[in-house]
PDB file of C-alpha atoms in Angstrom:
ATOM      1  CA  UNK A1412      13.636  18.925 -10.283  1.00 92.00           C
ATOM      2  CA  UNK A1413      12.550  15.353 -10.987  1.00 95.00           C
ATOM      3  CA  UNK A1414      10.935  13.088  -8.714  1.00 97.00           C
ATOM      4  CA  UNK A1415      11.597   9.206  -9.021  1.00 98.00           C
ATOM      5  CA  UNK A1416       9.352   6.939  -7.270  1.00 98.00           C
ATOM      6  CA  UNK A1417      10.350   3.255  -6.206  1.00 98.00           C
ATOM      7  CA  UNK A1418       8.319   0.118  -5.542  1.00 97.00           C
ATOM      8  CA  UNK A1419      10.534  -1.567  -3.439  1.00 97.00           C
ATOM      9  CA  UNK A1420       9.361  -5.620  -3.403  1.00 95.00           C
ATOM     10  CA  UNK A1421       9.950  -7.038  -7.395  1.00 95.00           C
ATOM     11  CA  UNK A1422      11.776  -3.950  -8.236  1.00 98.00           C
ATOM     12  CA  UNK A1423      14.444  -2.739  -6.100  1.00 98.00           C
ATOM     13  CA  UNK A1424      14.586  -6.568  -4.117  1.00 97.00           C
ATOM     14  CA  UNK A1425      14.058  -9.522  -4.725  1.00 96.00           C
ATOM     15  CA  UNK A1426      11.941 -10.572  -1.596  1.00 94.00           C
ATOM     16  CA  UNK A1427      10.140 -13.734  -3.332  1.00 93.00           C
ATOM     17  CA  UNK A1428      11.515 -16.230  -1.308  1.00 94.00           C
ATOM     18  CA  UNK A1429      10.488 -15.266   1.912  1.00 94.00           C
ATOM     19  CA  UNK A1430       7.143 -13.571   0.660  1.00 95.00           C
ATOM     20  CA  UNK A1431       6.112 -16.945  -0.420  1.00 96.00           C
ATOM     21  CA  UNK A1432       7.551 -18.898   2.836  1.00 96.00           C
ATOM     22  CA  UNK A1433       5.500 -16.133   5.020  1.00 96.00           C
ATOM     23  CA  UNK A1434       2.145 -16.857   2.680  1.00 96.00           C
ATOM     24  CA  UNK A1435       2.725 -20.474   3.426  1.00 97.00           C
ATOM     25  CA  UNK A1436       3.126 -20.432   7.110  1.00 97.00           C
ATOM     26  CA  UNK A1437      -0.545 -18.121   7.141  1.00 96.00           C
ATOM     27  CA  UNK A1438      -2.358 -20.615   4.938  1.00 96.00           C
ATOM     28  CA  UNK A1439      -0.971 -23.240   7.342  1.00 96.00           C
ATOM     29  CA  UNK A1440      -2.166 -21.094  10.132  1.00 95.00           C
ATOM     30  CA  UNK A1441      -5.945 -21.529   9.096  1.00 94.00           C
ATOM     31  CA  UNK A1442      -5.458 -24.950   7.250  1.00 95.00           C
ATOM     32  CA  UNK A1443      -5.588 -23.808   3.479  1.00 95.00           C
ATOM     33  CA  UNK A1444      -3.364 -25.244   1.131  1.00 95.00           C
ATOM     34  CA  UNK A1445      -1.360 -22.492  -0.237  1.00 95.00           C
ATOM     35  CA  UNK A1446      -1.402 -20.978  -3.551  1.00 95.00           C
ATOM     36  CA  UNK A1447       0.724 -21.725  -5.914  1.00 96.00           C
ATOM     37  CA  UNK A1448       4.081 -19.845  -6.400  1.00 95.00           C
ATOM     38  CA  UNK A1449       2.629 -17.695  -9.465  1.00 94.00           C
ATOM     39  CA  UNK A1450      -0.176 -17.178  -7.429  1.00 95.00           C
ATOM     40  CA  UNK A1451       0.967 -15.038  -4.421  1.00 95.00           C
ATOM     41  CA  UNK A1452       3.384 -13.518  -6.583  1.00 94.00           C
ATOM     42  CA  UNK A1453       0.823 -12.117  -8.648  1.00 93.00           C
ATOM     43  CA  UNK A1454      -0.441 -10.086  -6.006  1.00 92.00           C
ATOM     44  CA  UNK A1455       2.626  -9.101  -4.504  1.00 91.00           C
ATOM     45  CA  UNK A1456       2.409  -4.695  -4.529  1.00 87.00           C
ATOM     46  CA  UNK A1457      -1.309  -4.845  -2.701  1.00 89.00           C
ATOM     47  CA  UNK A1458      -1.193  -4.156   0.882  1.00 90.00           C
ATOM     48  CA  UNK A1459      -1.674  -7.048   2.432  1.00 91.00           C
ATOM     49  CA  UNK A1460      -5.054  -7.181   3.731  1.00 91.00           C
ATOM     50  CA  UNK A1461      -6.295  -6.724   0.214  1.00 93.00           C
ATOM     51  CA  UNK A1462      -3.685  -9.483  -1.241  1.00 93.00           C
ATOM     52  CA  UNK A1463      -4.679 -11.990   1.399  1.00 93.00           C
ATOM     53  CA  UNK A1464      -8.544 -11.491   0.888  1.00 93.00           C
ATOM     54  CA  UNK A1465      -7.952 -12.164  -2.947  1.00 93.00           C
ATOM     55  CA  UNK A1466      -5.671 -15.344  -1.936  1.00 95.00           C
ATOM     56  CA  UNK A1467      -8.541 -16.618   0.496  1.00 93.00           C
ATOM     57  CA  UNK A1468     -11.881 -14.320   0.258  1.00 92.00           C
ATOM     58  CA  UNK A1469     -13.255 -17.062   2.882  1.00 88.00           C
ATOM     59  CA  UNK A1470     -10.534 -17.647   5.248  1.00 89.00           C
ATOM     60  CA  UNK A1471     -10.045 -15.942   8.484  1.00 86.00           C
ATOM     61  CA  UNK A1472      -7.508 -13.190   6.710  1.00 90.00           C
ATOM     62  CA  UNK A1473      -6.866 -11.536   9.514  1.00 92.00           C
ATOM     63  CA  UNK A1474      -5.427 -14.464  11.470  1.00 93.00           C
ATOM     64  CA  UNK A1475      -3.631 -15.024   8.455  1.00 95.00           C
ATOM     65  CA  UNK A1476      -2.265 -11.496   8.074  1.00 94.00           C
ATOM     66  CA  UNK A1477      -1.019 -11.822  11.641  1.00 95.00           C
ATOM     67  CA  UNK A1478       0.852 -14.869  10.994  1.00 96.00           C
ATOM     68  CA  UNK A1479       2.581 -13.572   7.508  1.00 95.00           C
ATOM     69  CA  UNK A1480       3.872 -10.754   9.514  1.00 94.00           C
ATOM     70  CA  UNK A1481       5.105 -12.448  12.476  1.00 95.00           C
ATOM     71  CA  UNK A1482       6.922 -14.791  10.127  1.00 96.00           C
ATOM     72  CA  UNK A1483       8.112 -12.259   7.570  1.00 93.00           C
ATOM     73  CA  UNK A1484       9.744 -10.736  10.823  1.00 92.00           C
ATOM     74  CA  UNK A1485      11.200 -13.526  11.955  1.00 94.00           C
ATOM     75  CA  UNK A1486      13.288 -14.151   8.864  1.00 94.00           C
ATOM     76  CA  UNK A1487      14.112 -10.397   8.417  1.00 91.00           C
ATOM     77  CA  UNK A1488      15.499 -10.186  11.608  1.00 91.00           C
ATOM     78  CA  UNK A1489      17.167 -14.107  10.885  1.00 92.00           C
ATOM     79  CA  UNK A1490      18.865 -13.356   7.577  1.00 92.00           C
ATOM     80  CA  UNK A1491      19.059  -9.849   7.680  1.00 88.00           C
ATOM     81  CA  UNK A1492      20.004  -7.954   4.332  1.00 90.00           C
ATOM     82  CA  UNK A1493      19.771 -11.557   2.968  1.00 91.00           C
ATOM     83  CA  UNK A1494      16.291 -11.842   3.232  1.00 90.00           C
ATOM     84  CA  UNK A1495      16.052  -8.931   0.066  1.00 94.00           C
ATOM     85  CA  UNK A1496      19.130  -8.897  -1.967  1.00 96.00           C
ATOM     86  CA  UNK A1497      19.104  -6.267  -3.486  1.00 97.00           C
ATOM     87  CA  UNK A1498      18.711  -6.671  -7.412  1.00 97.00           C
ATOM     88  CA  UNK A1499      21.648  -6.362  -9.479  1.00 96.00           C
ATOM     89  CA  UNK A1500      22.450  -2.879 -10.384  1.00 97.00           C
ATOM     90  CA  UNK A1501      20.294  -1.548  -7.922  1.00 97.00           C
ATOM     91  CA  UNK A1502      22.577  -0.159  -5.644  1.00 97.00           C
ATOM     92  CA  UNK A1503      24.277   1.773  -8.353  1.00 96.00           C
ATOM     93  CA  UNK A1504      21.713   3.351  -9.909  1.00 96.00           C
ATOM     94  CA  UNK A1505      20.128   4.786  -6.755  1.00 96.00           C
ATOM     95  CA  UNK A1506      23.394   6.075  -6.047  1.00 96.00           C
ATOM     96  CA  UNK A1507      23.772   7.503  -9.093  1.00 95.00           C
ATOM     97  CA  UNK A1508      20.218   9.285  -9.021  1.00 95.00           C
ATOM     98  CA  UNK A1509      21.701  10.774  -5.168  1.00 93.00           C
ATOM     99  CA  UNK A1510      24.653  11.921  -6.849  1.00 93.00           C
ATOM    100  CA  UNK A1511      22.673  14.484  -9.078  1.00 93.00           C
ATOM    101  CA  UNK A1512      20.847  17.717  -7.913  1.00 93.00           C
ATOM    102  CA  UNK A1513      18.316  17.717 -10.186  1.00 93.00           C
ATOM    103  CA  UNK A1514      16.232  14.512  -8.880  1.00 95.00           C
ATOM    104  CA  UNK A1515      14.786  13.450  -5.921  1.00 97.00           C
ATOM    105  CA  UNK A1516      14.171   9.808  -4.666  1.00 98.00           C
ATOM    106  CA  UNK A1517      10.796   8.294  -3.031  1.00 98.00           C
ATOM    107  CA  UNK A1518       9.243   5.014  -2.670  1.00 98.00           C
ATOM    108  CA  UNK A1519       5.800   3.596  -3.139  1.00 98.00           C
ATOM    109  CA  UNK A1520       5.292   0.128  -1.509  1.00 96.00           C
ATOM    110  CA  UNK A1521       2.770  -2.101  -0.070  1.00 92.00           C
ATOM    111  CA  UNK A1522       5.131  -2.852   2.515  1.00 92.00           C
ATOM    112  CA  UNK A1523       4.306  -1.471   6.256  1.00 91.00           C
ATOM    113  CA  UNK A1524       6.233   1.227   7.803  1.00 94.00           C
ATOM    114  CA  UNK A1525       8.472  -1.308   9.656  1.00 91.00           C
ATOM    115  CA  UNK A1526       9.208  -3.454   6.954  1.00 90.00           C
ATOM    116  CA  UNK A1527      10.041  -0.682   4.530  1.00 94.00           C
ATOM    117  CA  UNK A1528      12.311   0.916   8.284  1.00 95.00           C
ATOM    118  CA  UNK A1529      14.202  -2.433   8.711  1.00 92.00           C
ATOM    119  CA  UNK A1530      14.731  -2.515   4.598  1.00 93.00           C
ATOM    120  CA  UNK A1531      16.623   0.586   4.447  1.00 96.00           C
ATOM    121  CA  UNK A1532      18.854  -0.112   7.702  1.00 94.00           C
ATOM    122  CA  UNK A1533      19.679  -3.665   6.627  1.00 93.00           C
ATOM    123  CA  UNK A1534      20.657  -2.451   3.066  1.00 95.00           C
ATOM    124  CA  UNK A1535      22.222   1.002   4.411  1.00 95.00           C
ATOM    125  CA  UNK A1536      20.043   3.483   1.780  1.00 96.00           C
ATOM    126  CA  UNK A1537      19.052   5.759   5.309  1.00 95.00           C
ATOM    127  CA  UNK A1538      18.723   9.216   4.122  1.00 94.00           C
ATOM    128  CA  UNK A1539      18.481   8.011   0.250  1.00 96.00           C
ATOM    129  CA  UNK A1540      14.413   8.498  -0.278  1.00 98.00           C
ATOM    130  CA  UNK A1541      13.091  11.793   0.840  1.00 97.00           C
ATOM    131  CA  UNK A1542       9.780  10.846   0.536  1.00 98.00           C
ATOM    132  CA  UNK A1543       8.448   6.849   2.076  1.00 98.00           C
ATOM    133  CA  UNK A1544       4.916   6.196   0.755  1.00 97.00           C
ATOM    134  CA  UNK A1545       3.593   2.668   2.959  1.00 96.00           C
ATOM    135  CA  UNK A1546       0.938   0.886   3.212  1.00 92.00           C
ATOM    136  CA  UNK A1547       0.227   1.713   6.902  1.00 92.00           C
ATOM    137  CA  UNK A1548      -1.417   5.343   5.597  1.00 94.00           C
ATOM    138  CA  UNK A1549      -3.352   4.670   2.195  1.00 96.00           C
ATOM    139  CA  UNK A1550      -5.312   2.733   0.696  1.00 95.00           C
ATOM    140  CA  UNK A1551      -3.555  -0.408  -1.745  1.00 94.00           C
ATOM    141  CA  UNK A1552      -2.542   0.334  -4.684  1.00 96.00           C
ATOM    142  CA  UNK A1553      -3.717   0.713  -7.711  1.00 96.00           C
ATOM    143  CA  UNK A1554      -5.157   3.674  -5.633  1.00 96.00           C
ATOM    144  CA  UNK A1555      -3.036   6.886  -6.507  1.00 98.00           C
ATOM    145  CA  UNK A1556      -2.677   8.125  -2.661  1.00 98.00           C
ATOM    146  CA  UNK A1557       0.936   7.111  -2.647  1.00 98.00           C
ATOM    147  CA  UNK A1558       2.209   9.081  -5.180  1.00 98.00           C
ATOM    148  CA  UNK A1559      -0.198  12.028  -4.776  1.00 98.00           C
ATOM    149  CA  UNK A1560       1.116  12.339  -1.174  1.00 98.00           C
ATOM    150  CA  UNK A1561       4.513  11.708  -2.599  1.00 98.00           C
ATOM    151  CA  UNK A1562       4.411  14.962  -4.999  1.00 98.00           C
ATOM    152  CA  UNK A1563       3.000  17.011  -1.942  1.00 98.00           C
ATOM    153  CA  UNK A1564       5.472  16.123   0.400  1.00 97.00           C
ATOM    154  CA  UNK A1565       8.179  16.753  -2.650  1.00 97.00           C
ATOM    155  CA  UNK A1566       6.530  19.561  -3.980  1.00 97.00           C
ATOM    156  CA  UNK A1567       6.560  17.685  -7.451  1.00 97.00           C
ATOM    157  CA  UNK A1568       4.614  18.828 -10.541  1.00 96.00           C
ATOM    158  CA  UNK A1569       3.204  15.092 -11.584  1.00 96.00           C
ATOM    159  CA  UNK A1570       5.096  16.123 -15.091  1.00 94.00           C
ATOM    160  CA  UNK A1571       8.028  15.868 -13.669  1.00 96.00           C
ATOM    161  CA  UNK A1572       7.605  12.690 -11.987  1.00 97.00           C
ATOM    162  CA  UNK A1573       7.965   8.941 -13.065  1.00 97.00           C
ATOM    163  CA  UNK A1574       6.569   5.766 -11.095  1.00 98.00           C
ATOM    164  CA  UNK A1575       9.540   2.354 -11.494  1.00 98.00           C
ATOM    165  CA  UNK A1576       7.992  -0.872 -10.457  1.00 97.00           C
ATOM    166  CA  UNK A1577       7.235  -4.149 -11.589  1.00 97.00           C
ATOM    167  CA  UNK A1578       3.985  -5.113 -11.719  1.00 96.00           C
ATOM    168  CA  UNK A1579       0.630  -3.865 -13.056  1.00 94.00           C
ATOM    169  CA  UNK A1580      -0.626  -2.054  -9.845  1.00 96.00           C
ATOM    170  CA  UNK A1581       2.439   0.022  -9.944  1.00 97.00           C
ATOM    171  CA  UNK A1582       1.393   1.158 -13.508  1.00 97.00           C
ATOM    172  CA  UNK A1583      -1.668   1.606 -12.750  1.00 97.00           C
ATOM    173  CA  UNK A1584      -1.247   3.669  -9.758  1.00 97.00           C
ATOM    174  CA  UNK A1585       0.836   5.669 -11.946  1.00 97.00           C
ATOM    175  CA  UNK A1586      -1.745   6.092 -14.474  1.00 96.00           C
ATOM    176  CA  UNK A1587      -4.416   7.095 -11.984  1.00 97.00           C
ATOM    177  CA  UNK A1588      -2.205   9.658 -10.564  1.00 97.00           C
ATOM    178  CA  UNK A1589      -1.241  10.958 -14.200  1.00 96.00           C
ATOM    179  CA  UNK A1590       2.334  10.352 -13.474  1.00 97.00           C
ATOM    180  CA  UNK A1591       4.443   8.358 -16.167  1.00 96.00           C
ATOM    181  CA  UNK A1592       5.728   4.974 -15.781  1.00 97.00           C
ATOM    182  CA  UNK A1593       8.208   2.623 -16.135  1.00 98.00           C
ATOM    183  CA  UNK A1594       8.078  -1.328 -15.802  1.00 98.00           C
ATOM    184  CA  UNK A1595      10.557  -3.512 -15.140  1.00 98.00           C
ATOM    185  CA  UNK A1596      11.033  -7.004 -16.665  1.00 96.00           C
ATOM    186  CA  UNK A1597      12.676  -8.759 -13.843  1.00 97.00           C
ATOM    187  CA  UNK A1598       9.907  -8.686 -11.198  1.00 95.00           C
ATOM    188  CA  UNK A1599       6.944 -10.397 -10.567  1.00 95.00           C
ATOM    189  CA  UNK A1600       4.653  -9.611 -13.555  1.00 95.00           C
ATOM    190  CA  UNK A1601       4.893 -10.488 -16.563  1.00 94.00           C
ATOM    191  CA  UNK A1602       5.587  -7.883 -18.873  1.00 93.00           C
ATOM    192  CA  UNK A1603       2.882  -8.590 -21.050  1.00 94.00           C
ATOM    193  CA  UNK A1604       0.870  -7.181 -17.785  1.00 93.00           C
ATOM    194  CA  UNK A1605       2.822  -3.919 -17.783  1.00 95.00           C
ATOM    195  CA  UNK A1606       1.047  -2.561 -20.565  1.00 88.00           C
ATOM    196  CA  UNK A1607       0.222   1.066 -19.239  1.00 88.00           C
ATOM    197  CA  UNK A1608       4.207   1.203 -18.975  1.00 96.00           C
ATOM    198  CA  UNK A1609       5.947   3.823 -21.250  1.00 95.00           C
ATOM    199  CA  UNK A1610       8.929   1.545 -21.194  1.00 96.00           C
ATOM    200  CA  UNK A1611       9.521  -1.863 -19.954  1.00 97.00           C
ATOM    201  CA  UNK A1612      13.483  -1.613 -19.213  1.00 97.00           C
ATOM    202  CA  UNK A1613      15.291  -5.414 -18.814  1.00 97.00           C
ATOM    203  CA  UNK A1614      18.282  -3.551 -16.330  1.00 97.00           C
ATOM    204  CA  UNK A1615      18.862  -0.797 -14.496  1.00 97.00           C
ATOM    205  CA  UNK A1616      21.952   0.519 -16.677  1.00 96.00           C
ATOM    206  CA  UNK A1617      18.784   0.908 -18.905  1.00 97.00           C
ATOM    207  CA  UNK A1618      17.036   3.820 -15.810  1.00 96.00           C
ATOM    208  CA  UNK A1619      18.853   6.924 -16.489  1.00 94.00           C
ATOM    209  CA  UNK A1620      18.080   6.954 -20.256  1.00 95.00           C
ATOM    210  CA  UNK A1621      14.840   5.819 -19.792  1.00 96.00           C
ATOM    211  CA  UNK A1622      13.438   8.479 -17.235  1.00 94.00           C
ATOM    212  CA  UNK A1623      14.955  11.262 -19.577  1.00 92.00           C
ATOM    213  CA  UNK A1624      12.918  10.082 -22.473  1.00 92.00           C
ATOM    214  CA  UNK A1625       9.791   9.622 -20.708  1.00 91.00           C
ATOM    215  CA  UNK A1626       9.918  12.854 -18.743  1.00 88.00           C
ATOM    216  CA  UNK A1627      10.764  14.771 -22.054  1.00 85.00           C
ATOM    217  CA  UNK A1628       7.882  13.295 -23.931  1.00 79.00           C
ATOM    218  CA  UNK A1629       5.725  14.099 -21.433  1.00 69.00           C
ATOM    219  CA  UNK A1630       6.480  18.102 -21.329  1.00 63.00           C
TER     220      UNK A1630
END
């Protein structure tokens, strides 16, 4: 059995636009100006305590963590499904990955447990991860709690496993669990920040192949 591990935000959706409306609306909250665009995107993947006290080490971040939810809420439960489309290709290649019996599906985000909940109804992928690593129980990545709980809870040798996200703290969470990963180019880092990426794919037609030759040339 092989385990494949999603970040969610960057990777599987494309949540930028109301990420960055959310970040606005707390720095508003507490009078900042807000970072720019590239900014908060960069630290998109940390849970958000740590991401806002890297945006503003000297603002009142929990205030401001209060506000970013209540807002991010607000235009979840607004736009619904719309508020993260889905990537193209997405939605295929998970359901490709559900079709087979020899791999098993998890995710690894810095979203909380009701963002991550309200994801997976709006999109209709219940019952498509058996294992839902969130920020609510670990620490932010790059720490490699996520995926070590992930493996328990799967029973997963890290061999067998691969990490899919799009930014640096995905491959490095990876790395410090000593689980292989693969970046993807149409999230929020650059890919010349995915270095500790076995492959940097550009679409998801690109997954299937991918996994195989990064799970072989790690046995």
């Amino acid at each position: 059995m092989r385990l494949v591990i999603f970040d969610v935000d960057g990777t599987l959706v494309d949540s930028q636009g109301d990420i960055v409306a959310s970040m606005t609306a707390a720095f508003a909250e507490v009078g900042l100006v807000t970072p720019a665009r590239a900014d908060i995107l960069g630290i998109v993947g940390l849970s958000l305590d740590v991401a806002m006290a890297r945006l503003a080490p000297e603002a009142n971040t929990e205030r401001m963590v209060r506000t970013y939810k209540d807002t991010y809420a607000h235009l979840r439960a607004t736009k619904g499904a719309a508020s993260s489309p889905l990537y193209p290709g997405a939605r295929a290649a998970l359901d490709h990955f559900a079709g087979r019996d020899d791999v098993l599906l998890g995710v690894a985000t810095g979203k909380s447990k009701r963002g991550l909940d309200s994801l997976i109804a709006a999109h209709g992928l219940e019952g498509m991860f058996v294992t839902r690593q969130v920020a609510d129980f670990h620490p932010s990545k790059p720490h490699p709690s996520m995926i070590h709980a992930a493996l328990n809870e799967t029973g997963i040798e890290a061999g067998d496993a691969v990490m899919v996200g799009d930014t640096r703290f995905d491959m490095e969470m990876a790395t410090n669990a000593g689980v292989a990963a693969i970046g993807v180019a149409w999230g929020y880092h650059p890919r010349t920040e995915l270095g500790a990426a076995r492959q940097v794919i550009d679409g998801f037609a690109e997954l299937p192949a991918a996994i195989d030759e990064v799970l072989e040339a790690s046995a």
